[in-house]
mmCIF file of C-alpha atoms in Angstrom:
data_model
loop_
_atom_site.group_PDB
_atom_site.id
_atom_site.type_symbol
_atom_site.label_atom_id
_atom_site.label_comp_id
_atom_site.label_asym_id
_atom_site.label_seq_id
_atom_site.Cartn_x
_atom_site.Cartn_y
_atom_site.Cartn_z
ATOM 1 C CA MET A 1 -21.739 -52.585 56.819
ATOM 2 C CA LEU A 2 -18.596 -54.028 57.054
ATOM 3 C CA ARG A 3 -19.264 -54.715 53.036
ATOM 4 C CA VAL A 4 -20.540 -52.025 52.700
ATOM 5 C CA SER A 5 -17.150 -49.725 53.964
ATOM 6 C CA LEU A 6 -14.737 -52.392 51.766
ATOM 7 C CA SER A 7 -16.526 -50.732 48.775
ATOM 8 C CA THR A 8 -16.065 -47.230 49.765
ATOM 9 C CA GLU A 9 -12.473 -47.598 50.632
ATOM 10 C CA LEU A 10 -11.895 -49.587 47.209
ATOM 11 C CA GLN A 11 -13.657 -46.511 45.398
ATOM 12 C CA GLN A 12 -11.986 -44.096 47.326
ATOM 13 C CA ARG A 13 -8.231 -45.666 46.595
ATOM 14 C CA ILE A 14 -9.594 -45.976 42.207
ATOM 15 C CA LEU A 15 -10.502 -42.212 42.602
ATOM 16 C CA ALA A 16 -6.640 -40.954 44.224
ATOM 17 C CA PHE A 17 -5.461 -43.361 41.336
ATOM 18 C CA ILE A 18 -7.183 -41.282 38.031
ATOM 19 C CA ASN A 19 -6.216 -38.444 39.849
ATOM 20 C CA GLY A 20 -2.712 -39.192 39.926
ATOM 21 C CA GLY A 21 -2.408 -40.771 43.129
ATOM 22 C CA ALA A 22 -0.272 -43.613 44.129
ATOM 23 C CA GLY A 23 -1.272 -47.137 43.071
ATOM 24 C CA ASP A 24 -0.887 -49.951 41.210
ATOM 25 C CA PHE A 25 -3.102 -51.113 38.359
ATOM 26 C CA GLU A 26 -2.810 -54.817 38.461
ATOM 27 C CA SER A 27 -3.442 -54.825 41.938
ATOM 28 C CA LEU A 28 -6.651 -52.559 41.730
ATOM 29 C CA ALA A 29 -8.383 -54.380 38.923
ATOM 30 C CA LEU A 30 -7.591 -57.974 41.000
ATOM 31 C CA GLU A 31 -9.984 -56.617 43.946
ATOM 32 C CA VAL A 32 -12.393 -54.489 42.141
ATOM 33 C CA PHE A 33 -12.703 -58.167 40.184
ATOM 34 C CA ALA A 34 -12.985 -60.584 43.253
ATOM 35 C CA PHE A 35 -15.798 -57.333 44.347
ATOM 36 C CA GLN A 36 -17.797 -57.503 41.564
ATOM 37 C CA ARG A 37 -17.479 -61.539 41.549
ATOM 38 C CA GLU A 38 -18.905 -61.649 44.678
ATOM 39 C CA HIS A 39 -21.417 -58.361 44.792
ATOM 40 C CA ASN A 40 -22.946 -59.872 40.719
ATOM 41 C CA ALA A 41 -24.592 -63.408 40.863
ATOM 42 C CA VAL A 42 -25.187 -63.342 36.778
ATOM 43 C CA TYR A 43 -21.307 -62.701 37.035
ATOM 44 C CA ARG A 44 -20.167 -64.643 39.084
ATOM 45 C CA ALA A 45 -22.199 -67.876 37.452
ATOM 46 C CA TYR A 46 -20.146 -67.259 34.946
ATOM 47 C CA CYS A 47 -16.730 -66.778 36.758
ATOM 48 C CA ASP A 48 -17.181 -69.809 37.941
ATOM 49 C CA ARG A 49 -17.244 -71.862 34.613
ATOM 50 C CA GLN A 50 -14.005 -69.686 33.417
ATOM 51 C CA PRO A 51 -10.277 -70.898 34.623
ATOM 52 C CA PRO A 52 -8.544 -69.342 38.496
ATOM 53 C CA VAL A 53 -7.372 -65.356 37.273
ATOM 54 C CA LYS A 54 -4.214 -64.649 38.951
ATOM 55 C CA HIS A 55 -3.158 -61.411 36.626
ATOM 56 C CA TRP A 56 -5.449 -58.840 34.289
ATOM 57 C CA PRO A 57 -5.725 -60.153 31.677
ATOM 58 C CA ALA A 58 -7.650 -63.077 32.491
ATOM 59 C CA ILE A 59 -10.235 -61.494 34.088
ATOM 60 C CA PRO A 60 -13.560 -62.370 32.711
ATOM 61 C CA ALA A 61 -15.208 -59.811 29.949
ATOM 62 C CA VAL A 62 -18.859 -59.077 30.038
ATOM 63 C CA PRO A 63 -20.161 -58.608 26.043
ATOM 64 C CA THR A 64 -21.654 -55.356 25.752
ATOM 65 C CA SER A 65 -24.784 -57.941 24.164
ATOM 66 C CA ALA A 66 -25.011 -58.831 28.763
ATOM 67 C CA PHE A 67 -26.024 -55.041 29.315
ATOM 68 C CA LYS A 68 -29.091 -56.301 26.785
ATOM 69 C CA GLU A 69 -30.392 -58.758 28.775
ATOM 70 C CA PHE A 70 -28.997 -58.296 32.370
ATOM 71 C CA ALA A 71 -28.357 -56.009 35.438
ATOM 72 C CA ILE A 72 -24.436 -55.540 34.544
ATOM 73 C CA THR A 73 -24.359 -53.983 38.998
ATOM 74 C CA CYS A 74 -23.223 -54.441 42.266
ATOM 75 C CA PHE A 75 -25.764 -52.988 43.902
ATOM 76 C CA PRO A 76 -29.910 -53.139 43.821
ATOM 77 C CA VAL A 77 -30.699 -51.326 40.638
ATOM 78 C CA ALA A 78 -33.393 -48.949 42.785
ATOM 79 C CA GLU A 79 -30.432 -47.275 44.291
ATOM 80 C CA ALA A 80 -29.116 -45.922 40.512
ATOM 81 C CA VAL A 81 -28.477 -42.291 40.899
ATOM 82 C CA ALA A 82 -27.970 -42.629 36.961
ATOM 83 C CA GLU A 83 -29.243 -44.857 34.313
ATOM 84 C CA PHE A 84 -27.197 -44.504 30.528
ATOM 85 C CA HIS A 85 -28.640 -46.028 27.937
ATOM 86 C CA THR A 86 -26.765 -48.117 24.283
ATOM 87 C CA SER A 87 -28.762 -46.379 21.254
ATOM 88 C CA GLY A 88 -31.297 -49.095 20.638
ATOM 89 C CA THR A 89 -34.101 -48.184 18.561
ATOM 90 C CA THR A 90 -36.591 -48.615 21.444
ATOM 91 C CA ARG A 91 -35.971 -48.342 25.300
ATOM 92 C CA ALA A 92 -36.564 -51.804 25.543
ATOM 93 C CA ASN A 93 -33.557 -53.380 23.744
ATOM 94 C CA ALA A 94 -31.221 -50.605 24.753
ATOM 95 C CA GLY A 95 -28.385 -51.546 27.154
ATOM 96 C CA LYS A 96 -28.427 -49.963 30.474
ATOM 97 C CA HIS A 97 -25.544 -49.333 32.645
ATOM 98 C CA TYR A 98 -26.931 -48.241 36.007
ATOM 99 C CA PHE A 99 -24.360 -45.586 38.698
ATOM 100 C CA LYS A 100 -24.409 -46.571 42.022
ATOM 101 C CA THR A 101 -22.233 -42.836 42.349
ATOM 102 C CA LEU A 102 -21.065 -40.911 39.788
ATOM 103 C CA GLU A 103 -17.862 -39.662 41.261
ATOM 104 C CA LEU A 104 -15.884 -42.786 38.948
ATOM 105 C CA TYR A 105 -17.401 -41.642 36.150
ATOM 106 C CA ASP A 106 -17.313 -38.473 36.106
ATOM 107 C CA ALA A 107 -13.257 -38.841 37.630
ATOM 108 C CA ALA A 108 -12.210 -40.362 34.634
ATOM 109 C CA SER A 109 -13.435 -37.915 32.262
ATOM 110 C CA VAL A 110 -12.290 -34.914 33.116
ATOM 111 C CA PRO A 111 -8.309 -34.750 33.706
ATOM 112 C CA ASN A 112 -8.476 -37.581 30.283
ATOM 113 C CA PHE A 113 -10.250 -34.168 28.080
ATOM 114 C CA ARG A 114 -8.461 -31.057 29.147
ATOM 115 C CA ALA A 115 -4.965 -33.138 27.910
ATOM 116 C CA HIS A 116 -6.197 -34.045 24.629
ATOM 117 C CA LEU A 117 -8.985 -31.061 23.953
ATOM 118 C CA ARG A 118 -8.816 -27.987 25.964
ATOM 119 C CA PRO A 119 -4.670 -27.330 27.405
ATOM 120 C CA GLU A 120 -5.995 -23.399 26.345
ATOM 121 C CA ASN A 121 -9.919 -24.241 27.303
ATOM 122 C CA LEU A 122 -11.280 -22.667 24.795
ATOM 123 C CA PRO A 123 -14.573 -21.754 24.838
ATOM 124 C CA MET A 124 -17.446 -24.988 23.316
ATOM 125 C CA LEU A 125 -19.362 -25.118 21.077
ATOM 126 C CA ILE A 126 -20.815 -28.451 21.406
ATOM 127 C CA LEU A 127 -24.279 -30.221 19.119
ATOM 128 C CA THR A 128 -25.645 -32.082 21.658
ATOM 129 C CA PRO A 129 -29.051 -31.505 23.342
ATOM 130 C CA THR A 130 -27.848 -30.613 27.736
ATOM 131 C CA PRO A 131 -27.671 -33.379 29.766
ATOM 132 C CA THR A 132 -30.639 -32.204 31.144
ATOM 133 C CA GLU A 133 -32.601 -33.222 28.389
ATOM 134 C CA ALA A 134 -30.520 -36.717 27.555
ATOM 135 C CA PRO A 135 -30.394 -37.166 31.095
ATOM 136 C CA HIS A 136 -29.980 -41.108 29.572
ATOM 137 C CA SER A 137 -27.162 -40.742 27.012
ATOM 138 C CA SER A 138 -23.586 -40.334 28.369
ATOM 139 C CA LEU A 139 -22.654 -38.642 26.398
ATOM 140 C CA ALA A 140 -24.447 -36.059 27.183
ATOM 141 C CA HIS A 141 -23.591 -36.286 30.236
ATOM 142 C CA MET A 142 -19.803 -36.633 29.927
ATOM 143 C CA LEU A 143 -20.192 -32.967 28.347
ATOM 144 C CA GLY A 144 -22.299 -31.244 31.026
ATOM 145 C CA VAL A 145 -19.180 -32.735 32.989
ATOM 146 C CA VAL A 146 -15.940 -31.185 31.054
ATOM 147 C CA ALA A 147 -17.891 -28.370 29.979
ATOM 148 C CA GLY A 148 -16.755 -24.635 30.963
ATOM 149 C CA ASP A 149 -19.434 -22.191 32.419
ATOM 150 C CA ASP A 150 -19.201 -20.607 28.479
ATOM 151 C CA ALA A 151 -19.978 -24.042 26.299
ATOM 152 C CA GLU A 152 -23.085 -23.520 25.167
ATOM 153 C CA PHE A 153 -25.678 -26.183 23.415
ATOM 154 C CA PHE A 154 -27.229 -26.693 20.127
ATOM 155 C CA VAL A 155 -29.995 -29.766 20.003
ATOM 156 C CA GLU A 156 -32.879 -29.327 21.508
ATOM 157 C CA ASN A 157 -36.282 -31.326 20.675
ATOM 158 C CA GLY A 158 -33.699 -33.561 18.675
ATOM 159 C CA THR A 159 -33.092 -31.017 15.842
ATOM 160 C CA LEU A 160 -29.922 -29.405 15.891
ATOM 161 C CA GLN A 161 -30.051 -25.366 16.577
ATOM 162 C CA LEU A 162 -28.215 -24.463 13.089
ATOM 163 C CA GLU A 163 -29.213 -20.668 12.632
ATOM 164 C CA ARG A 164 -28.597 -20.310 16.204
ATOM 165 C CA LEU A 165 -25.093 -22.280 15.571
ATOM 166 C CA GLN A 166 -23.937 -20.204 12.814
ATOM 167 C CA ARG A 167 -24.361 -17.347 13.954
ATOM 168 C CA ARG A 168 -22.103 -18.429 16.539
ATOM 169 C CA LEU A 169 -19.842 -19.682 14.351
ATOM 170 C CA CYS A 170 -19.700 -16.132 12.772
ATOM 171 C CA GLU A 171 -19.856 -14.202 15.719
ATOM 172 C CA MET A 172 -15.926 -16.753 16.528
ATOM 173 C CA GLN A 173 -14.514 -15.445 13.011
ATOM 174 C CA TRP A 174 -15.380 -12.280 13.935
ATOM 175 C CA GLN A 175 -14.136 -11.134 17.065
ATOM 176 C CA SER A 176 -10.886 -14.162 16.408
ATOM 177 C CA GLN A 177 -11.503 -16.098 19.752
ATOM 178 C CA PRO A 178 -10.349 -19.997 18.518
ATOM 179 C CA VAL A 179 -13.177 -23.059 19.699
ATOM 180 C CA LEU A 180 -13.312 -25.658 20.207
ATOM 181 C CA LEU A 181 -16.380 -27.431 18.251
ATOM 182 C CA ILE A 182 -17.646 -31.121 19.989
ATOM 183 C CA GLY A 183 -19.894 -33.430 18.831
ATOM 184 C CA THR A 184 -21.434 -36.361 16.738
ATOM 185 C CA ALA A 185 -19.970 -37.478 13.009
ATOM 186 C CA PHE A 186 -23.675 -37.396 12.088
ATOM 187 C CA ALA A 187 -24.148 -33.589 13.573
ATOM 188 C CA PHE A 188 -21.469 -32.181 11.890
ATOM 189 C CA VAL A 189 -22.021 -33.663 8.569
ATOM 190 C CA HIS A 190 -25.777 -31.348 9.351
ATOM 191 C CA LEU A 191 -23.844 -28.585 9.701
ATOM 192 C CA PHE A 192 -21.559 -28.543 6.725
ATOM 193 C CA ASP A 193 -24.776 -29.874 3.995
ATOM 194 C CA ALA A 194 -25.670 -26.272 4.893
ATOM 195 C CA ASN A 195 -22.700 -25.128 2.513
ATOM 196 C CA MET A 196 -21.108 -22.646 4.552
ATOM 197 C CA THR A 197 -18.514 -21.586 4.789
ATOM 198 C CA PHE A 198 -16.265 -20.304 8.531
ATOM 199 C CA GLU A 199 -12.683 -19.552 8.747
ATOM 200 C CA LEU A 200 -12.141 -20.294 12.899
ATOM 201 C CA PRO A 201 -9.440 -18.683 13.925
ATOM 202 C CA ALA A 202 -5.763 -20.562 14.705
ATOM 203 C CA GLY A 203 -5.786 -22.360 18.133
ATOM 204 C CA SER A 204 -9.308 -23.661 17.105
ATOM 205 C CA ARG A 205 -10.657 -27.549 16.939
ATOM 206 C CA ALA A 206 -12.978 -30.006 16.842
ATOM 207 C CA MET A 207 -13.253 -33.828 18.208
ATOM 208 C CA GLU A 208 -15.816 -35.774 17.105
ATOM 209 C CA THR A 209 -17.120 -38.700 18.354
ATOM 210 C CA GLY A 210 -18.572 -41.107 14.930
ATOM 211 C CA GLY A 211 -22.357 -41.725 15.528
ATOM 212 C CA PHE A 212 -23.256 -42.527 11.914
ATOM 213 C CA LYS A 213 -25.895 -45.366 13.674
ATOM 214 C CA GLY A 214 -29.572 -45.986 12.840
ATOM 215 C CA ARG A 215 -28.568 -43.231 9.996
ATOM 216 C CA SER A 216 -29.447 -43.540 6.222
ATOM 217 C CA ARG A 217 -26.348 -41.400 5.129
ATOM 218 C CA GLU A 218 -22.727 -42.086 6.295
ATOM 219 C CA VAL A 219 -18.947 -40.305 4.804
ATOM 220 C CA PRO A 220 -15.554 -41.961 5.049
ATOM 221 C CA LYS A 221 -13.186 -40.219 8.268
ATOM 222 C CA VAL A 222 -11.132 -38.311 5.480
ATOM 223 C CA GLU A 223 -14.286 -37.407 3.826
ATOM 224 C CA LEU A 224 -15.714 -35.499 6.809
ATOM 225 C CA TYR A 225 -11.943 -34.413 7.976
ATOM 226 C CA ARG A 226 -11.623 -32.584 4.288
ATOM 227 C CA LEU A 227 -14.935 -31.089 5.511
ATOM 228 C CA PHE A 228 -13.488 -29.731 8.432
ATOM 229 C CA ARG A 229 -11.313 -28.372 7.155
ATOM 230 C CA GLU A 230 -12.459 -26.382 3.818
ATOM 231 C CA ARG A 231 -16.102 -26.130 5.868
ATOM 232 C CA LEU A 232 -14.203 -24.167 8.730
ATOM 233 C CA GLY A 233 -10.660 -23.643 9.092
ATOM 234 C CA ILE A 234 -10.425 -26.846 11.461
ATOM 235 C CA ASP A 235 -7.126 -28.612 10.873
ATOM 236 C CA HIS A 236 -6.655 -30.210 15.014
ATOM 237 C CA VAL A 237 -9.480 -33.059 14.427
ATOM 238 C CA VAL A 238 -9.590 -35.331 17.501
ATOM 239 C CA ASN A 239 -11.284 -38.900 17.638
ATOM 240 C CA GLU A 240 -12.824 -39.463 21.149
ATOM 241 C CA TYR A 241 -13.701 -43.113 21.349
ATOM 242 C CA GLY A 242 -16.328 -44.288 24.596
ATOM 243 C CA MET A 243 -19.605 -46.291 25.189
ATOM 244 C CA THR A 244 -22.339 -45.918 27.577
ATOM 245 C CA GLU A 245 -20.988 -49.419 29.134
ATOM 246 C CA LEU A 246 -18.042 -48.296 29.747
ATOM 247 C CA SER A 247 -16.636 -44.718 32.462
ATOM 248 C CA THR A 248 -13.713 -43.696 31.220
ATOM 249 C CA GLN A 249 -13.802 -42.582 26.792
ATOM 250 C CA PHE A 250 -10.104 -42.486 25.402
ATOM 251 C CA TYR A 251 -9.020 -39.528 22.329
ATOM 252 C CA ASP A 252 -6.324 -39.537 19.379
ATOM 253 C CA GLY A 253 -2.940 -38.475 20.717
ATOM 254 C CA ALA A 254 -0.055 -39.645 17.201
ATOM 255 C CA GLY A 255 -2.301 -39.827 14.376
ATOM 256 C CA SER A 256 -4.867 -42.181 14.976
ATOM 257 C CA ILE A 257 -3.087 -43.854 17.522
ATOM 258 C CA LYS A 258 -5.991 -43.671 21.044
ATOM 259 C CA ASP A 259 -4.165 -42.938 23.996
ATOM 260 C CA VAL A 260 -5.083 -45.036 26.784
ATOM 261 C CA PRO A 261 -5.194 -43.273 31.322
ATOM 262 C CA PRO A 262 -3.340 -45.466 34.172
ATOM 263 C CA TRP A 263 -6.478 -46.773 35.074
ATOM 264 C CA ALA A 264 -7.573 -48.764 31.908
ATOM 265 C CA ARG A 265 -6.145 -51.366 29.760
ATOM 266 C CA VAL A 266 -7.211 -52.365 26.745
ATOM 267 C CA LEU A 267 -6.893 -55.450 24.424
ATOM 268 C CA VAL A 268 -6.907 -56.713 21.376
ATOM 269 C CA ILE A 269 -8.964 -60.194 21.168
ATOM 270 C CA ASN A 270 -8.400 -63.186 18.790
ATOM 271 C CA PRO A 271 -11.960 -64.081 17.871
ATOM 272 C CA ALA A 272 -11.009 -67.214 17.358
ATOM 273 C CA THR A 273 -9.141 -68.056 20.057
ATOM 274 C CA GLY A 274 -10.027 -65.752 23.059
ATOM 275 C CA GLN A 275 -6.214 -65.061 22.931
ATOM 276 C CA PRO A 276 -4.378 -61.210 22.318
ATOM 277 C CA ALA A 277 -3.762 -60.792 19.022
ATOM 278 C CA ALA A 278 -0.314 -59.949 17.656
ATOM 279 C CA VAL A 279 0.311 -56.511 17.596
ATOM 280 C CA GLY A 280 -0.694 -54.827 14.704
ATOM 281 C CA GLN A 281 -2.780 -58.122 14.229
ATOM 282 C CA PRO A 282 -6.449 -56.868 14.339
ATOM 283 C CA GLY A 283 -8.876 -58.243 16.796
ATOM 284 C CA LEU A 284 -12.399 -57.546 18.768
ATOM 285 C CA ILE A 285 -11.186 -54.701 21.191
ATOM 286 C CA ARG A 286 -11.428 -55.873 25.202
ATOM 287 C CA VAL A 287 -11.262 -52.691 28.010
ATOM 288 C CA PHE A 288 -10.723 -53.106 31.491
ATOM 289 C CA ASP A 289 -12.395 -49.945 33.125
ATOM 290 C CA LEU A 290 -10.981 -48.982 36.488
ATOM 291 C CA ALA A 291 -14.172 -46.557 36.710
ATOM 292 C CA ASN A 292 -16.403 -49.653 35.981
ATOM 293 C CA LEU A 293 -16.097 -50.237 39.659
ATOM 294 C CA TRP A 294 -19.806 -50.799 40.041
ATOM 295 C CA SER A 295 -20.498 -52.351 37.370
ATOM 296 C CA SER A 296 -18.217 -54.595 35.143
ATOM 297 C CA LEU A 297 -14.658 -53.758 35.138
ATOM 298 C CA CYS A 298 -14.354 -55.921 31.049
ATOM 299 C CA VAL A 299 -16.493 -55.347 29.328
ATOM 300 C CA GLN A 300 -15.607 -57.198 26.065
ATOM 301 C CA THR A 301 -17.291 -54.502 22.135
ATOM 302 C CA GLU A 302 -17.816 -55.540 18.703
ATOM 303 C CA ASP A 303 -15.399 -52.468 17.667
ATOM 304 C CA LEU A 304 -12.654 -53.582 15.712
ATOM 305 C CA GLY A 305 -8.913 -52.933 16.291
ATOM 306 C CA VAL A 306 -5.195 -53.054 15.774
ATOM 307 C CA ALA A 307 -3.137 -52.875 18.961
ATOM 308 C CA GLN A 308 0.373 -51.239 19.483
ATOM 309 C CA ALA A 309 3.062 -51.549 21.175
ATOM 310 C CA ASP A 310 2.807 -48.921 23.733
ATOM 311 C CA GLY A 311 -0.361 -50.740 25.349
ATOM 312 C CA ARG A 312 -1.891 -47.484 22.606
ATOM 313 C CA PHE A 313 -4.505 -48.854 19.843
ATOM 314 C CA GLU A 314 -6.581 -47.669 16.725
ATOM 315 C CA ILE A 315 -10.262 -48.693 16.302
ATOM 316 C CA LEU A 316 -10.504 -49.774 12.439
ATOM 317 C CA GLY A 317 -14.480 -50.576 12.594
ATOM 318 C CA ARG A 318 -17.174 -52.174 13.793
ATOM 319 C CA VAL A 319 -18.580 -55.335 13.626
ATOM 320 C CA ALA A 320 -22.604 -55.921 15.029
ATOM 321 C CA GLY A 321 -23.035 -60.061 16.304
ATOM 322 C CA ALA A 322 -18.845 -60.387 16.933
ATOM 323 C CA GLU A 323 -18.313 -63.022 19.612
ATOM 324 C CA VAL A 324 -15.147 -63.586 20.426
ATOM 325 C CA ARG A 325 -14.504 -67.719 21.402
ATOM 326 C CA GLY A 326 -15.493 -68.425 25.450
ATOM 327 C CA CYS A 327 -17.059 -64.624 25.780
ATOM 328 C CA SER A 328 -20.680 -65.241 26.300
ATOM 329 C CA LEU A 329 -22.402 -63.587 29.338
ATOM 330 C CA ASN A 330 -26.032 -64.064 27.954
ATOM 331 C CA ALA A 331 -29.631 -65.454 29.232
ATOM 332 C CA GLU A 332 -28.762 -68.825 27.360
ATOM 333 C CA SER A 333 -25.734 -70.054 28.859
ATOM 334 C CA LEU A 334 -26.878 -69.572 31.782
ATOM 335 C CA LEU A 335 -29.373 -71.246 31.632
ATOM 336 C CA LYS A 336 -27.021 -74.817 30.765
ATOM 337 C CA SER A 337 -25.027 -74.277 33.749
#
């Protein structure tokens, strides 16, 4: 009972911090690390081979590939209220992120989204399935959390409902109603391929999440954003960076530079040394996410980025199969321990 009450109390303090209350990232991160090391045997075995941790940047990272091999949890998987999957070709090789509660995930999703995308409370047209149709999609869940009552989803049975979407875009144009369009880059390309042109009212904006993985056709970002302007009349386009293994999303602030909310930190790691890369030098993105209390605070991605002097970062692309020196949490390395 004592352990349960301590973890509940820690979660409440993280929730308060996310909601703008008092708190200190350093002390909360070290508490979360201690909690996860105690309650996840796989992570503990890994941490036992690492140097002592005195400050948050030294917390051992869990690579995204480990979510395919282990249940990265601090609770029995049978108690999970949600299970999000990565976009593997089959369920068997997909990474899985289990949630004891979605309270932290939902709390982290709302303020960040509103600050970057919905200050005027625009109606939302969403080019993804609903959370009900895609219960294992973290993106669908996040959009369900931030969506208002007037939000509409336009993917059904894996298919973009193009005619219905085009009809709604026409109505928004005729009514002079600014709108917020949200979807994966691939979904927007499907819309643009229909060769219809709209002039959506001033104040309209769009959010794209990338999302060409496993597709036969990719469109460069510059070309994609040109199509937003030419086919929809939208100049304000924001890229969202998120992943199944995290609970926090990151959005463009100035240009393509990603803002980092107070409850998260991002380091760019030199893969050859395992140490932070110099500001302006490329490396692999490592995320520290307090909202990941019940899984892994520190996640090592396979995404290439560049750190800014103020803690923000820019994404350069993906390096499939990338591994950072000294960051190997897999079945083979644990069997050797």
